[in-house]
Coordinates of C-alpha atoms in Angstrom, one line a residue:
Chain A
L4 CA -0.8 16.4 -0.8
A5 CA -1.1 15.8 3.0
K6 CA 2.4 14.6 4.2
T7 CA 3.4 12.1 6.7
T8 CA 6.0 11.8 9.4
Q9 CA 6.4 8.4 11.6
P10 CA 9.4 7.4 13.0
I11 CA 11.8 5.3 11.0
S12 CA 11.1 2.4 13.2
M13 CA 10.8 1.2 16.9
D14 CA 11.8 -1.9 18.9
S15 CA 9.5 -3.4 22.2
Y16 CA 9.4 -6.4 23.5
E17 CA 6.4 -9.2 24.2
G18 CA 3.6 -8.6 25.5
Q19 CA 3.9 -4.8 25.7
E20 CA 1.8 -1.8 24.4
V21 CA 3.4 0.4 21.2
N22 CA 2.2 3.4 20.1
I23 CA 2.9 5.0 16.5
T24 CA 2.4 8.1 16.4
C25 CA 1.9 9.6 12.9
S26 CA 2.3 13.6 11.6
H27 CA 0.2 14.8 9.0
N28 CA -0.3 18.7 9.6
N29 CA -1.7 19.2 6.4
I30 CA -4.7 17.7 6.5
A31 CA -7.6 18.2 4.9
T32 CA -11.2 18.1 6.3
N33 CA -12.8 15.3 3.7
D34 CA -9.5 12.7 4.4
Y35 CA -9.2 10.0 6.3
I36 CA -6.7 8.4 8.1
T37 CA -5.4 4.6 7.5
W38 CA -3.0 2.4 8.4
Y39 CA -1.8 -0.5 6.2
Q40 CA 1.1 -3.4 8.1
Q41 CA 3.2 -4.9 6.0
F42 CA 5.4 -8.6 7.1
P43 CA 8.4 -9.9 4.5
S44 CA 7.7 -10.4 1.2
Q45 CA 3.6 -10.1 1.8
G46 CA 1.5 -7.2 0.7
P47 CA 0.7 -4.7 2.8
R48 CA -3.1 -5.4 4.5
F49 CA -5.4 -3.3 5.8
I50 CA -5.8 -2.5 9.9
I51 CA -7.7 0.3 11.3
Q52 CA -9.1 2.8 9.7
G53 CA -10.5 6.5 11.5
Y54 CA -11.7 10.2 11.2
K55 CA -11.5 11.6 13.8
T56 CA -11.7 10.3 17.9
K57 CA -11.2 6.7 18.5
V58 CA -12.0 3.9 16.6
T59 CA -11.7 0.0 17.8
N60 CA -10.9 -3.1 16.0
E61 CA -9.5 -6.6 17.1
V62 CA -6.3 -5.8 15.7
A63 CA -6.0 -2.5 16.8
S64 CA -6.7 1.2 18.5
L65 CA -6.7 4.7 16.5
F66 CA -6.5 7.6 18.5
I67 CA -7.0 10.9 16.8
P68 CA -6.9 14.3 18.5
A69 CA -9.5 17.1 17.3
D70 CA -7.0 19.1 15.0
R71 CA -6.6 15.5 13.0
K72 CA -2.8 16.6 12.3
S73 CA -1.5 13.9 14.2
S74 CA -2.7 10.3 14.9
T75 CA -1.4 7.5 16.9
L76 CA -1.5 3.7 16.5
S77 CA -2.1 1.5 19.3
L78 CA -1.3 -2.5 19.8
P79 CA -1.9 -3.9 22.4
R80 CA 0.1 -6.2 23.9
V81 CA 2.5 -7.5 21.0
S82 CA 3.7 -10.6 20.6
L83 CA 6.4 -11.1 18.0
S84 CA 4.3 -11.9 14.7
D85 CA 3.6 -7.8 15.3
T86 CA 7.0 -7.2 14.2
A87 CA 6.4 -5.6 10.8
V88 CA 6.4 -1.9 9.1
Y89 CA 3.3 0.1 10.2
Y90 CA 2.2 2.3 7.6
C91 CA -0.3 5.6 7.5
L92 CA -1.4 7.1 4.8
V93 CA -3.4 10.4 4.3
G94 CA -5.3 10.9 0.8
E95 CA -6.5 14.1 -0.5
G96 CA -8.6 12.2 -2.0
G97 CA -10.9 13.5 -6.2
N98 CA -8.1 11.5 -7.3
A99 CA -7.4 7.3 -7.3
G100 CA -4.0 8.1 -8.1
N101 CA -3.8 10.3 -4.8
M102 CA -5.9 7.5 -2.6
L103 CA -3.1 5.6 -1.4
T104 CA 0.2 6.8 -1.5
F105 CA 3.1 5.2 0.8
G106 CA 5.0 6.9 3.3
G107 CA 8.3 4.7 3.9
G108 CA 7.2 3.4 7.1
T109 CA 7.5 2.3 10.8
R110 CA 9.8 -0.6 10.6
L111 CA 8.9 -3.1 14.6
M112 CA 10.9 -5.2 16.1
V113 CA 9.5 -7.2 18.4
K114 CA 12.0 -9.3 20.6
P115 CA 11.4 -11.9 22.8
Chain B
D65 CA -8.3 -13.3 1.7
A66 CA -9.7 -11.0 -1.3
G67 CA -9.2 -12.8 -5.1
I68 CA -6.2 -10.7 -6.3
T69 CA -3.6 -13.5 -8.4
Q70 CA 0.0 -11.2 -9.6
S71 CA 1.6 -13.9 -12.1
P72 CA 4.1 -14.6 -12.1
R73 CA 5.5 -14.2 -9.0
H74 CA 9.4 -14.5 -9.5
K75 CA 11.2 -13.5 -12.9
V76 CA 15.0 -12.6 -13.8
T77 CA 14.7 -11.1 -17.7
E78 CA 17.7 -8.8 -19.3
T79 CA 18.2 -6.3 -20.0
G80 CA 16.8 -5.0 -22.8
T81 CA 13.6 -7.6 -22.8
P82 CA 10.0 -6.4 -22.9
V83 CA 8.1 -7.8 -19.5
T84 CA 4.5 -8.0 -18.9
L85 CA 3.0 -8.4 -15.3
R86 CA -0.4 -10.1 -15.0
C87 CA -2.4 -8.8 -12.0
H88 CA -5.9 -11.1 -11.8
Q89 CA -9.1 -10.3 -9.4
T90 CA -12.1 -11.9 -8.9
E91 CA -13.4 -9.1 -6.5
N92 CA -15.0 -7.1 -9.5
H93 CA -13.4 -3.9 -7.9
R94 CA -13.1 -1.0 -10.1
Y95 CA -9.7 0.3 -9.4
M96 CA -6.5 -1.7 -9.5
Y97 CA -3.5 -0.4 -9.2
W98 CA 0.5 -0.7 -9.6
Y99 CA 3.0 -0.4 -7.3
R100 CA 6.9 -1.1 -7.1
Q101 CA 8.6 -1.3 -3.8
D102 CA 11.9 -0.6 -3.2
P103 CA 14.5 -0.9 -0.6
G104 CA 14.5 2.5 1.2
H105 CA 11.6 4.1 -1.3
G106 CA 8.6 2.0 0.5
L107 CA 5.8 1.7 -2.1
R108 CA 5.5 4.3 -5.0
L109 CA 2.9 4.4 -7.2
I110 CA 3.6 3.0 -11.1
H111 CA 0.1 3.2 -12.9
Y112 CA -3.4 3.3 -12.0
S113 CA -6.3 2.2 -13.6
Y114 CA -10.3 3.4 -12.7
G115 CA -11.9 1.0 -15.2
V116 CA -12.0 -0.9 -18.2
K117 CA -9.2 1.1 -20.2
D118 CA -9.2 4.2 -17.7
T119 CA -5.5 4.5 -16.9
D120 CA -2.9 7.0 -15.5
K121 CA 0.6 8.3 -14.5
G122 CA 1.3 7.8 -10.6
E123 CA 4.6 8.8 -9.4
V124 CA 6.8 6.1 -10.9
S125 CA 5.7 5.5 -14.3
D126 CA 8.8 6.0 -16.7
G127 CA 9.7 3.0 -18.0
Y128 CA 6.1 1.6 -17.2
S129 CA 2.6 1.4 -19.9
V130 CA -0.5 -0.8 -18.4
S131 CA -3.6 -1.8 -20.4
R132 CA -6.4 -3.1 -19.0
S133 CA -8.7 -4.4 -21.4
K134 CA -10.8 -6.7 -18.4
T135 CA -12.6 -5.0 -14.8
E136 CA -10.6 -8.0 -13.8
D137 CA -7.5 -7.9 -15.3
F138 CA -4.7 -4.8 -15.1
L139 CA -1.3 -5.6 -16.6
L140 CA 1.7 -3.7 -16.5
T141 CA 4.3 -3.6 -19.6
L142 CA 8.2 -2.8 -19.0
E143 CA 9.1 -1.7 -22.6
S144 CA 12.7 -2.7 -22.1
A145 CA 13.9 -3.5 -19.1
T146 CA 16.9 -2.1 -17.5
S147 CA 19.3 -2.7 -14.0
S148 CA 17.1 0.6 -12.3
Q149 CA 13.6 -2.1 -12.5
T150 CA 14.3 -4.6 -10.4
S151 CA 12.1 -4.0 -7.7
V152 CA 9.1 -5.8 -5.7
Y153 CA 5.9 -5.3 -7.7
F154 CA 3.1 -5.2 -6.1
C155 CA -0.7 -5.0 -7.4
A156 CA -2.9 -3.6 -5.1
I157 CA -7.8 -3.0 -5.9
S158 CA -10.4 -1.3 -3.9
E159 CA -14.2 -0.8 -4.9
S160 CA -13.8 3.1 -4.8
W161 CA -11.5 5.4 -4.9
Q162 CA -12.8 7.2 -2.1
M163 CA -10.1 7.0 1.5
N164 CA -12.8 4.7 4.2
T165 CA -12.6 2.1 1.6
E166 CA -10.0 -1.1 1.8
A167 CA -7.4 -1.3 -0.6
F168 CA -6.7 -5.0 -1.3
F169 CA -3.0 -6.4 -2.2
G170 CA -1.8 -8.8 -3.9
Q171 CA 1.8 -11.1 -2.8
G172 CA 4.0 -9.1 -5.3
T173 CA 6.1 -9.5 -8.5
R174 CA 9.7 -10.6 -8.0
L175 CA 11.8 -8.4 -10.9
T176 CA 15.6 -9.0 -11.8
V177 CA 16.7 -7.4 -14.6
V178 CA 20.4 -8.6 -15.4

């Protein structure tokens, strides 16, 4: 199972770009990298997913280097409402029970 | 938002009593999951289901059982609740087990065992 390592917490200010890096040295060939966001008192919500290079949607960008041993979630121009916990997931595949294995996440605090 | 309803949303129960939490979906997704979330532990998988009457254990299954008699309902039962099972419980659903599939989470059930 590909374990992930990400910073426990980060602080930022409104309007700044935030980059959260996740390490996953044991990622397997078929694994995708997925990021979820969780606000207080809510369930996690899917943000973005990628396999290699760069993926961008209306919320974030995901940068994955060629060796895929890490990934970076980029949130452009954060606002106070982006304060949340961000989880990086890397699945083993082939077993639904491993599909959604969450680590501790990164607690992002956006300050005014 | 995906159609996932957890009930009850809040419950206080006494140690030793049985408790059942319900997850209901209207998306006809094959996979359903139960997680618990505690401070300092993130989300931990309790049980999951890959079809009607098909379930398997997750990381922290001791003290919990599940049942899925219909596609839309996944029940989590604490046979004899303990204080260590005080937690927030989340249900999730997905169409597939593959990683390139988005999972949707319910709003959570806050359970307090006194």
